[in-house]
PDB file of C-alpha atoms in Angstrom:
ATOM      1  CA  UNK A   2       2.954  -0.694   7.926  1.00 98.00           C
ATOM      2  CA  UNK A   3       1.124   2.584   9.535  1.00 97.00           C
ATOM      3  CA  UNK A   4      -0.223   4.767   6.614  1.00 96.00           C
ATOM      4  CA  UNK A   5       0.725   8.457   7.068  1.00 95.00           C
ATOM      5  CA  UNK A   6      -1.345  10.499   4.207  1.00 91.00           C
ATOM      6  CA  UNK A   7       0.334  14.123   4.172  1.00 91.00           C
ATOM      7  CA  UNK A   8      -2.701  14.949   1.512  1.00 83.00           C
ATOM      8  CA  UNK A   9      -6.080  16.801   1.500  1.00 76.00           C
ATOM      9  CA  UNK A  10      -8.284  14.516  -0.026  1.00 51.00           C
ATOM     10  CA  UNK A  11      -6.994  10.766   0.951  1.00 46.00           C
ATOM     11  CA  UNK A  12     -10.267   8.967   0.973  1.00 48.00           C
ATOM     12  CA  UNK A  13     -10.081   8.000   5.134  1.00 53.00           C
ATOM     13  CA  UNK A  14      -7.918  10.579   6.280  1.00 50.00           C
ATOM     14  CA  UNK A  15      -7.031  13.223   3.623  1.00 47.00           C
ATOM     15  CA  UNK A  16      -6.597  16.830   5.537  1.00 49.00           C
ATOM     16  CA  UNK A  17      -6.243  14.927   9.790  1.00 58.00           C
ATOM     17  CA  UNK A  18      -2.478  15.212   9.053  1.00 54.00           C
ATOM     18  CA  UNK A  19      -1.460  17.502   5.912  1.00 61.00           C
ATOM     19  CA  UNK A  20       0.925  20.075   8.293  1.00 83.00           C
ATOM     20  CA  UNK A  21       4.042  18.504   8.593  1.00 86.00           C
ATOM     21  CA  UNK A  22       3.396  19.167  12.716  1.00 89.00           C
ATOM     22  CA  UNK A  23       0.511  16.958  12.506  1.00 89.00           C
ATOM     23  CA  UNK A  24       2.290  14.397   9.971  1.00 92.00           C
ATOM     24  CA  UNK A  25       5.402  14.002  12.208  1.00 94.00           C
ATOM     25  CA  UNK A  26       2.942  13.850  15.542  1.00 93.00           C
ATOM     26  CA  UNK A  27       0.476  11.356  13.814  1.00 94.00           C
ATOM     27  CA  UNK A  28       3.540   9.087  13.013  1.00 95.00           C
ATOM     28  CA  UNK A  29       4.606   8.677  16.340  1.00 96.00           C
ATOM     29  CA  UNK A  30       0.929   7.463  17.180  1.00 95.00           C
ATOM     30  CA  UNK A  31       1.040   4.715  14.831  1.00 97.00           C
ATOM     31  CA  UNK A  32       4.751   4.069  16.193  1.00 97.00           C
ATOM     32  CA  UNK A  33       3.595   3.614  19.307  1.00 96.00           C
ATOM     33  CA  UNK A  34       0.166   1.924  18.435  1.00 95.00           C
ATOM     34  CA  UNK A  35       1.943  -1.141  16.964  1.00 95.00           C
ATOM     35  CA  UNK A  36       3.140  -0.188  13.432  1.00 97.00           C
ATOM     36  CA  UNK A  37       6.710  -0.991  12.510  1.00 97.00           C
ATOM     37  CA  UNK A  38       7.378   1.409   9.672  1.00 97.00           C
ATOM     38  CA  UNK A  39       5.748   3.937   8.331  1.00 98.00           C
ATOM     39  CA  UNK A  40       4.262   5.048   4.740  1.00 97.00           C
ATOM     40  CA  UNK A  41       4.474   8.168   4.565  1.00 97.00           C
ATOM     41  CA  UNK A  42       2.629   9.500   0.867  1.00 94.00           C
ATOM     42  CA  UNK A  43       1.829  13.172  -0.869  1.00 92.00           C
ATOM     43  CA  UNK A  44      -0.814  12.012  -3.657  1.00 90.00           C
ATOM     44  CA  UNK A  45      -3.708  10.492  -2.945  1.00 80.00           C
ATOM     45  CA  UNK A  46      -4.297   7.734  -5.419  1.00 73.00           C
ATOM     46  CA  UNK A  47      -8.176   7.456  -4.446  1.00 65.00           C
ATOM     47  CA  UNK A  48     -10.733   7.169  -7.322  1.00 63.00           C
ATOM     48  CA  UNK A  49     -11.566  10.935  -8.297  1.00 60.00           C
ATOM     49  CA  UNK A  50      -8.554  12.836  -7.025  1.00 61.00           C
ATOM     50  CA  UNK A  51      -5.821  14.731  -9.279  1.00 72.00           C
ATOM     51  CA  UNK A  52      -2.774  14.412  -9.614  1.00 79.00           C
ATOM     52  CA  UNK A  53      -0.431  16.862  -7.768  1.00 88.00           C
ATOM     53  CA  UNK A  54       2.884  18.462  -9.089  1.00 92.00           C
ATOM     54  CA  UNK A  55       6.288  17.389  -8.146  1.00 94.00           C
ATOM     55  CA  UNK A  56       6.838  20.384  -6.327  1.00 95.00           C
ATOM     56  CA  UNK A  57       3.695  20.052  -4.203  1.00 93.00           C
ATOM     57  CA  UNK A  58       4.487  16.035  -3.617  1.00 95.00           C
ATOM     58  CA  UNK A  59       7.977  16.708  -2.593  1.00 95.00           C
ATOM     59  CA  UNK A  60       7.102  19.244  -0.223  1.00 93.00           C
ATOM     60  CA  UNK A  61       4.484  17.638   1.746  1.00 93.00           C
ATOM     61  CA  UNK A  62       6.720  14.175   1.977  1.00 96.00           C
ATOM     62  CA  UNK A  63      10.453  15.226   2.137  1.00 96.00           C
ATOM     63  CA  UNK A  64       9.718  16.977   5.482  1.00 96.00           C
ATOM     64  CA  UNK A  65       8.048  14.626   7.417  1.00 96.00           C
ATOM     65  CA  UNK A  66       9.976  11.652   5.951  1.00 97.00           C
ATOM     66  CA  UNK A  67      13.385  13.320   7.207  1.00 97.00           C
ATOM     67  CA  UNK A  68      11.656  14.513  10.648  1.00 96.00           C
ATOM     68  CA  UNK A  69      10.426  10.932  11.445  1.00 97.00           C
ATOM     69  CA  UNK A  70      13.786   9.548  10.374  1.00 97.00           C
ATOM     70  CA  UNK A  71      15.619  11.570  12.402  1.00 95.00           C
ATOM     71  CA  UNK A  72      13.192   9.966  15.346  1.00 93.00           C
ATOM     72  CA  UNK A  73      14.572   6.867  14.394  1.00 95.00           C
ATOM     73  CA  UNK A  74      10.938   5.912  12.449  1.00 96.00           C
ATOM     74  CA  UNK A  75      11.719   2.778   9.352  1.00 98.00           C
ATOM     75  CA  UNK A  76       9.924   4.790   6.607  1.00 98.00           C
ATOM     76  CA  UNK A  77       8.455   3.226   3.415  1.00 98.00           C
ATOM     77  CA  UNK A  78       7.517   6.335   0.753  1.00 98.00           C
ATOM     78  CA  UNK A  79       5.001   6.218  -1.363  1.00 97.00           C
ATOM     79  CA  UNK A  80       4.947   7.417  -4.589  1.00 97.00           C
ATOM     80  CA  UNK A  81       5.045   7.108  -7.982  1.00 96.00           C
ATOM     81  CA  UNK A  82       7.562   9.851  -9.031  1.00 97.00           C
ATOM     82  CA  UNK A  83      10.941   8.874  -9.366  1.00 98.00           C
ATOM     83  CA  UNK A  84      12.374  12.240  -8.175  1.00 98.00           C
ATOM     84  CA  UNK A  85      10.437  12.060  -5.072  1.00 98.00           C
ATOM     85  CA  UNK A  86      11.384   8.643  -3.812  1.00 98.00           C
ATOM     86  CA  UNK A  87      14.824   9.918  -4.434  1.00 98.00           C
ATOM     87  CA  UNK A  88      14.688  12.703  -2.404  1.00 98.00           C
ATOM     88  CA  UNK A  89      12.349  11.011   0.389  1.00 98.00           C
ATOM     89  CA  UNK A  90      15.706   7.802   0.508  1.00 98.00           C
ATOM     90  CA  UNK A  91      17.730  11.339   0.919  1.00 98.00           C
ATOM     91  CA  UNK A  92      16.006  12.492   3.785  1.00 98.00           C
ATOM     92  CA  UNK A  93      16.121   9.041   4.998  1.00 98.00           C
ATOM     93  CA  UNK A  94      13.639   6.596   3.981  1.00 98.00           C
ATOM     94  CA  UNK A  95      14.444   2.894   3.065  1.00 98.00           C
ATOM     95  CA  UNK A  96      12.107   1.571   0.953  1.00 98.00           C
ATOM     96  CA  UNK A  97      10.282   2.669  -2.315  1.00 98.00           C
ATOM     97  CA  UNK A  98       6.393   1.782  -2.259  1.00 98.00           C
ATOM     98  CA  UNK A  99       5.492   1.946  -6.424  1.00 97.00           C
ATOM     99  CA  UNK A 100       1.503   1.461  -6.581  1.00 95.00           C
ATOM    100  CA  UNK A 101       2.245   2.262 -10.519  1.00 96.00           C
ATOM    101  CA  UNK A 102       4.973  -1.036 -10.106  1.00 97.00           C
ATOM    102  CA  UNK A 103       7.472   1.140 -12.132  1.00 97.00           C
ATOM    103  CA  UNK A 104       4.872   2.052 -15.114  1.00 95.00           C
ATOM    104  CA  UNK A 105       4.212   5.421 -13.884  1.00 93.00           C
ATOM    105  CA  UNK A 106       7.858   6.737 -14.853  1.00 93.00           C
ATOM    106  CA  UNK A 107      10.992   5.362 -16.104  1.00 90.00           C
ATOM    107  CA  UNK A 108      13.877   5.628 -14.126  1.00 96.00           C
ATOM    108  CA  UNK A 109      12.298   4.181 -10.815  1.00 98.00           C
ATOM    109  CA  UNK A 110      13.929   0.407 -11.090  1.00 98.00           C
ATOM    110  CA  UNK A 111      16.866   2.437 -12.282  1.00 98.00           C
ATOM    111  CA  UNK A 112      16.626   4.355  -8.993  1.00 98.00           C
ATOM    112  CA  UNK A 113      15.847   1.296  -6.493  1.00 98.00           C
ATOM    113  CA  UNK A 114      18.433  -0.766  -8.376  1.00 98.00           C
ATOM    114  CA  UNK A 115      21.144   1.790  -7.879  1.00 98.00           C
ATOM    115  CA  UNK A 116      20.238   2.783  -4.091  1.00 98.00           C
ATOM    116  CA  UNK A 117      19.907  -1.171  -3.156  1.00 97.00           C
ATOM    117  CA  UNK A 118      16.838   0.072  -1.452  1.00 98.00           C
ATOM    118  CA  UNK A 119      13.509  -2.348  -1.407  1.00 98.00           C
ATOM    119  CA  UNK A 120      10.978  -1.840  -4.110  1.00 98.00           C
ATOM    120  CA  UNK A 121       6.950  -3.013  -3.676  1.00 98.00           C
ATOM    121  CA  UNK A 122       5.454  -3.582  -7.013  1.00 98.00           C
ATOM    122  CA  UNK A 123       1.692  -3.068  -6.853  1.00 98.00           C
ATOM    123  CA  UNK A 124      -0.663  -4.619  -9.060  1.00 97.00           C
ATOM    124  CA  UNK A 125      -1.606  -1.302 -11.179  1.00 94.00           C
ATOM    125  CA  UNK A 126      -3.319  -1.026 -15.045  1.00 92.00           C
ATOM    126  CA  UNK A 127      -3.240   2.627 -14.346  1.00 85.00           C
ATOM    127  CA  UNK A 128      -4.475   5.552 -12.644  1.00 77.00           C
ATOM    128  CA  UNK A 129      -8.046   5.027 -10.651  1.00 65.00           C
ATOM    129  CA  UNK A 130      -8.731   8.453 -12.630  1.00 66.00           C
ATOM    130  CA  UNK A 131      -8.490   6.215 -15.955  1.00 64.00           C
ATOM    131  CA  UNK A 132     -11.707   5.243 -17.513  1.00 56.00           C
ATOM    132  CA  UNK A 133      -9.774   3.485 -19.697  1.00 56.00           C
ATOM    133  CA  UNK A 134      -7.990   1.369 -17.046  1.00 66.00           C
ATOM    134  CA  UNK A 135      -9.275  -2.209 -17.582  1.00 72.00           C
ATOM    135  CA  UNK A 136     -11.263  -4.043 -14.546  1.00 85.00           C
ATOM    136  CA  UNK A 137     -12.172  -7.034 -16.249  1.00 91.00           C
ATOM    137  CA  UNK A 138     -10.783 -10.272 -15.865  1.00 95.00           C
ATOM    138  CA  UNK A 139     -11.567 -14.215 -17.092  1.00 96.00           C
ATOM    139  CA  UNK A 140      -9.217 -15.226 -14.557  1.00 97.00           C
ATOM    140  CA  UNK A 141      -9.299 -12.681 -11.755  1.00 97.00           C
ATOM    141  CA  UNK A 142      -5.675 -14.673  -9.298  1.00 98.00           C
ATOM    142  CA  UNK A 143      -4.209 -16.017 -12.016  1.00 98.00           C
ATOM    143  CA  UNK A 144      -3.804 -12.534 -14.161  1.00 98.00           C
ATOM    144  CA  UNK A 145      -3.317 -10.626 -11.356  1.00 98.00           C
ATOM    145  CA  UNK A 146      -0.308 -12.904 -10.462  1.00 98.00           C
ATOM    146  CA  UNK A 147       0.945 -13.295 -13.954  1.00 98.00           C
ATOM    147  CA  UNK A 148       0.400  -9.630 -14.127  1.00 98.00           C
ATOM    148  CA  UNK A 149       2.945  -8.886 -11.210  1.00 98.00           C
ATOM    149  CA  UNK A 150       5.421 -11.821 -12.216  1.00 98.00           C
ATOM    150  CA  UNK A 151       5.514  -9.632 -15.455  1.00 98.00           C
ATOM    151  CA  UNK A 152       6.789  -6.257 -13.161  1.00 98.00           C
ATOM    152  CA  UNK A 153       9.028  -8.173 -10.962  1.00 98.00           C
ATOM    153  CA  UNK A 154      10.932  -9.678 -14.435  1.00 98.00           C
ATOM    154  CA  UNK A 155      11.231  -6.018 -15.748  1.00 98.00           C
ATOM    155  CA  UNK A 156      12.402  -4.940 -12.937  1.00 98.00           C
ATOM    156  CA  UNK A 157      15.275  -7.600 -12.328  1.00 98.00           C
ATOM    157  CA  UNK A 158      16.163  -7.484 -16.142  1.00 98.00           C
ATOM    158  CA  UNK A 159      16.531  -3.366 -15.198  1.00 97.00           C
ATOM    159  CA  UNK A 160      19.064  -4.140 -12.296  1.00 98.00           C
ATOM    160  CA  UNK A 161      17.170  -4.611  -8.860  1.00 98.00           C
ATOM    161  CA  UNK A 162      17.733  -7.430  -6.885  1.00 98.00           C
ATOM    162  CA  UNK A 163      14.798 -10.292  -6.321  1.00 98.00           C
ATOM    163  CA  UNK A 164      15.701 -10.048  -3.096  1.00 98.00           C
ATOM    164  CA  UNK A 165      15.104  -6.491  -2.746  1.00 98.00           C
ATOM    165  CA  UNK A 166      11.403  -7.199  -3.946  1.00 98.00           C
ATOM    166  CA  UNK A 167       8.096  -7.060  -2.348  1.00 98.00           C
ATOM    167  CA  UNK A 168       4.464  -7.767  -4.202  1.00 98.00           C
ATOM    168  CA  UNK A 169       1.511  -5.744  -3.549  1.00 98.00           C
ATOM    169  CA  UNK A 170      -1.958  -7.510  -5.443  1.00 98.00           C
ATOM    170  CA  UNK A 171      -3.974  -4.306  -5.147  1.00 97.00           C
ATOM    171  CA  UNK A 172      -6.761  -4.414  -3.627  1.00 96.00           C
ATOM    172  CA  UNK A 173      -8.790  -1.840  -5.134  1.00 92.00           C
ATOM    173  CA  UNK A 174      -6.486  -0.791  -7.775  1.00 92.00           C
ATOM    174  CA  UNK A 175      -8.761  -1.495 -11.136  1.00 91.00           C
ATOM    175  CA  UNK A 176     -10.704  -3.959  -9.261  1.00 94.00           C
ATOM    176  CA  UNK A 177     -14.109  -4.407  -7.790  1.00 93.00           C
ATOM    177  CA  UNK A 178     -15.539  -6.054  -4.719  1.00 94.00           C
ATOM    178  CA  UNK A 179     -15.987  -9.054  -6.310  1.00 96.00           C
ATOM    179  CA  UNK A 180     -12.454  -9.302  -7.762  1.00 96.00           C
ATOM    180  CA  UNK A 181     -10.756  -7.896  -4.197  1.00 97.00           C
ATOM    181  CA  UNK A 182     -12.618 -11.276  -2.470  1.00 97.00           C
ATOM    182  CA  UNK A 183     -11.066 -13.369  -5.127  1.00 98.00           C
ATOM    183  CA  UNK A 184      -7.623 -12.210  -4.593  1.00 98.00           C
ATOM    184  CA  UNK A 185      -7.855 -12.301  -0.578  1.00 98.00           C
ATOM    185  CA  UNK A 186      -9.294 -16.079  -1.056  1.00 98.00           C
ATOM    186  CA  UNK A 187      -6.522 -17.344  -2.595  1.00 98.00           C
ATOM    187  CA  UNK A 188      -2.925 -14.957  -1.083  1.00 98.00           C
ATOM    188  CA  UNK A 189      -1.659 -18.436  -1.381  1.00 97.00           C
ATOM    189  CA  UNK A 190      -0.980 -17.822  -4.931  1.00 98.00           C
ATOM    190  CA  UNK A 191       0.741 -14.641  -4.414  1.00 98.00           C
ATOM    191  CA  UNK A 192       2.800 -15.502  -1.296  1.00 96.00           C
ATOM    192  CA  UNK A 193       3.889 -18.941  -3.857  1.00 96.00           C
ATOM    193  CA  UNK A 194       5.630 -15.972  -5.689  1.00 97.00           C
ATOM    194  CA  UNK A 195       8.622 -16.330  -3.340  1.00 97.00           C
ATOM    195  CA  UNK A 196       8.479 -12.718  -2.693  1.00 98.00           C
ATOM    196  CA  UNK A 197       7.516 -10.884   0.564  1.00 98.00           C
ATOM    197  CA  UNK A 198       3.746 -10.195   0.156  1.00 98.00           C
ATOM    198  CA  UNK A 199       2.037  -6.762   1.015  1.00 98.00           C
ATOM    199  CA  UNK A 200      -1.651  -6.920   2.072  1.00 98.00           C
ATOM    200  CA  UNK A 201      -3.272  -3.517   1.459  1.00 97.00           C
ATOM    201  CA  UNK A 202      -6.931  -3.461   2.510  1.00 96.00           C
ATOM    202  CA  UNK A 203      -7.483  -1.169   5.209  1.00 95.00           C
ATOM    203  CA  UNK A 204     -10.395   0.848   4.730  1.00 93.00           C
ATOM    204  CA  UNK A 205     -11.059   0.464   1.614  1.00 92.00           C
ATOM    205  CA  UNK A 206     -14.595   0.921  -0.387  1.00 91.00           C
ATOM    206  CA  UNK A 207     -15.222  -3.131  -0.409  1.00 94.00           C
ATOM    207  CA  UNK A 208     -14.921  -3.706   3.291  1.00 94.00           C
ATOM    208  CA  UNK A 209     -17.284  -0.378   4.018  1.00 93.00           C
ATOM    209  CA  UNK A 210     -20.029  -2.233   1.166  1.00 93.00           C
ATOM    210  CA  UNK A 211     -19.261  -5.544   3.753  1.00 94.00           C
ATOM    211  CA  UNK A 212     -20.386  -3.576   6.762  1.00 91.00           C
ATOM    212  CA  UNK A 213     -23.008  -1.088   5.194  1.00 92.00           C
ATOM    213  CA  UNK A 214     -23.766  -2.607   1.873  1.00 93.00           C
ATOM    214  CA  UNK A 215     -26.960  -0.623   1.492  1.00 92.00           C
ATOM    215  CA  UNK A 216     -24.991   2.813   2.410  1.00 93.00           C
ATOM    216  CA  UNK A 217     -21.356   2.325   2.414  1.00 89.00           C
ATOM    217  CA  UNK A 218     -20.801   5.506   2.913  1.00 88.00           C
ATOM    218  CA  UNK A 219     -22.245   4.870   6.527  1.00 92.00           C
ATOM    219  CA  UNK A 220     -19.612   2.311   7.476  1.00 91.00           C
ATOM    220  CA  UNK A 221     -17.816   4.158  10.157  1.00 93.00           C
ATOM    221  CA  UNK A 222     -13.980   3.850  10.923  1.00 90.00           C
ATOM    222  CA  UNK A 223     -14.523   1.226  13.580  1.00 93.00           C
ATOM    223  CA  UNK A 224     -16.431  -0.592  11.364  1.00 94.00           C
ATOM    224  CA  UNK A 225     -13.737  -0.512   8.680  1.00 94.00           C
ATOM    225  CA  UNK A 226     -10.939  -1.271  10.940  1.00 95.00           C
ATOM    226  CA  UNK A 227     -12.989  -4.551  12.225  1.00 95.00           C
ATOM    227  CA  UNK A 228     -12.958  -5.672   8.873  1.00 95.00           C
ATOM    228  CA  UNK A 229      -9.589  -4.573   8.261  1.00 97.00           C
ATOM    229  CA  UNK A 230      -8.453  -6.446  11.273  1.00 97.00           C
ATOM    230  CA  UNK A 231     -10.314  -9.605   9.566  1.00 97.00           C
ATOM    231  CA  UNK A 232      -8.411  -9.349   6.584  1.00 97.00           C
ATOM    232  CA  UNK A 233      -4.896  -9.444   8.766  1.00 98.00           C
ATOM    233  CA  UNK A 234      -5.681 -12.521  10.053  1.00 98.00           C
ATOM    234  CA  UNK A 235      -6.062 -13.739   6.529  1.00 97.00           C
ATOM    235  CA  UNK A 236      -2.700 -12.244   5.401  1.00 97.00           C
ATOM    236  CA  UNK A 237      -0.718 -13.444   8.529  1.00 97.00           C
ATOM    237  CA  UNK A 238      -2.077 -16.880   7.870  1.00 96.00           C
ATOM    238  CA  UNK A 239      -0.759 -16.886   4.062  1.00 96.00           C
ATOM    239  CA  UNK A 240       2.430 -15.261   5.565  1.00 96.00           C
ATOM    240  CA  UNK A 241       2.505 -11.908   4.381  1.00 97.00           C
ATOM    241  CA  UNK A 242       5.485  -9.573   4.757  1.00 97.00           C
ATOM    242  CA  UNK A 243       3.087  -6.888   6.232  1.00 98.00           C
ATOM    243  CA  UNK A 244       0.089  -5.075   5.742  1.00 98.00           C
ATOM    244  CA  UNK A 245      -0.825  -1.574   5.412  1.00 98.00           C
ATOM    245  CA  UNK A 246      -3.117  -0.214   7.557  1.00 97.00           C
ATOM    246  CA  UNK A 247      -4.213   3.132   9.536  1.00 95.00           C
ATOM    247  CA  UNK A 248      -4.952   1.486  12.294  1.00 96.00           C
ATOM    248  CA  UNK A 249      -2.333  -0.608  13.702  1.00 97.00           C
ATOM    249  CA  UNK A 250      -2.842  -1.696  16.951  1.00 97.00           C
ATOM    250  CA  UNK A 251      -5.931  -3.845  16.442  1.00 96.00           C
ATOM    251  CA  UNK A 252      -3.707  -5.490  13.352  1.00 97.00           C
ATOM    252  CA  UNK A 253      -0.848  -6.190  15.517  1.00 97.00           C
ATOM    253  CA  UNK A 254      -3.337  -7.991  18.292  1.00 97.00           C
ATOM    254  CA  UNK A 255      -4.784  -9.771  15.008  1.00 97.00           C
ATOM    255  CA  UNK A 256      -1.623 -11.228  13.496  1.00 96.00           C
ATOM    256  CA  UNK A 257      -0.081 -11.723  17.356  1.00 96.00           C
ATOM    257  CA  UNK A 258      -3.258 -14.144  17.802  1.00 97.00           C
ATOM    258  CA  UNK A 259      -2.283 -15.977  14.565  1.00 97.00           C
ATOM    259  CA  UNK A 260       1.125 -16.444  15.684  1.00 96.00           C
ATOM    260  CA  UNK A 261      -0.412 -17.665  18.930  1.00 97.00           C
ATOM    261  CA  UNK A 262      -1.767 -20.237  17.448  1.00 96.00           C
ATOM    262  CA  UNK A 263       0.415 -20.851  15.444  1.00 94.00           C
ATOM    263  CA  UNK A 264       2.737 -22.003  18.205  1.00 95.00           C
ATOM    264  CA  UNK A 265       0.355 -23.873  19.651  1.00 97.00           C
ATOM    265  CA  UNK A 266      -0.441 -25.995  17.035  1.00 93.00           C
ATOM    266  CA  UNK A 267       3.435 -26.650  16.669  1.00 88.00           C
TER     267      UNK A 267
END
């Protein structure tokens, strides 16, 4: 899953792609650097940034989603607004990527149940802009698993499909280092589930302390998309659905080496 950020102030790439020229353009790269859809998002969700309106969301997204379809692209949107991922399956997305898991507004099982199209429920306890959004855990795997076994129930008791699920643990989301190497040591849990796992890590805050704990903000992209690359492995090993990255080719060659050996050892 290539991440398309049609946003100013994304925390890797906010502003490379916010025309919808650039968007459309920058989707094709990841296309043709190994991703297989695309996840295309108008809000950054990074810790700090403000929420846009609907208005400014829809424009920035509804664009590029229906350019890229057109081009044939598989597009994931990402968002938390209900009106928004049904104007983005409009245009010509097919799935709905929910960091909020449906908490962010009602209506958006309503929505995926009633389109048929795929839902990811992210582990979420709110907004990163939340002081109030809890980060502490006893148990870090086991409530962040009973904590998305608790979305995917609402959102099968409000119509969707299991089948139409996918399960996103978070990384990041109201979690710290420590608790993001937790979750990663054990995806076993999560892929036990029985629903196609998401692995979101690329880039994020943890794998720049990894590479430049003194100065994180020193880790340069190459240095983040190593790590990232890492972290594919993992998730192809614990049989992951996919995972979200900006970077997709070194991913690809990551997860195609797994597979390798896979069918070796078979």
């Amino acid at each position: 899953m290539g991440v398309l950020n049609v946003t100013p102030d994304s925390f890797s790439d906010g502003g490379r792609w916010f025309t919808q020229a650039d968007a459309v353009a920058h989707g094709i790269e990841l296309l043709d650097g190994g991703a297989d859809l695309i996840d295309v998002g108008g809000e950054s969700t990074r810790p700090g940034s403000a929420r846009v309106s609907e208005e400014e969301e829809l424009a920035r997204v509804v664009p590029v989603v229906r350019e890229l379809a057109r081009d044939g692209a598989t597009i994931s949107v990402d968002t938390m607004r209900v009106s928004v991922a049904r104007a983005a399956l409009d245009a010509g997305a097919t799935i709905i990527n929910d960091v909020s898991a449906g908490q962010s507004e009602e209506g958006m099982f309503d929505l995926a149940a009633g389109s048929g199209a795929p839902l990811v429920l992210m582990h979420w306890r709110g907004l990163l802009t939340d002081a109030s959004a809890p980060v502490h855990y006893d148990d870090t795997v086991r409530e962040v698993a009973d904590e998305l076994r608790a979305r995917v129930d609402a959102a099968i008791a409000a119509g969707v499909q299991r089948d139409a699920l996918i399960i996103d643990p978070g990384l990041g989301f109201s979690k710290n280092a420590e608790h993001n190497w937790e979750v990663l040591a054990r995806l076993d849990v999560f892929a036990d589930i029985g629903l196609p796992l998401l692995v979101a890590a690329s880039r994020k805050r943890f794998l720049a302390s990894l590479v430049s704990p003194d100065d994180p903000g020193a880790a340069t992209q190459e240095q983040r998309d190593a790590a990232t690359a890492a972290i594919t492995v993992m998730a192809a090993q614990a049989g992951a659905w996919a995972v979200r990255v900006h970077e997709p080719n070194s991913s690809r060659i990551a997860a195609e080496a797994v597979t390798a050996v896979r069918r070796a050892g078979s």
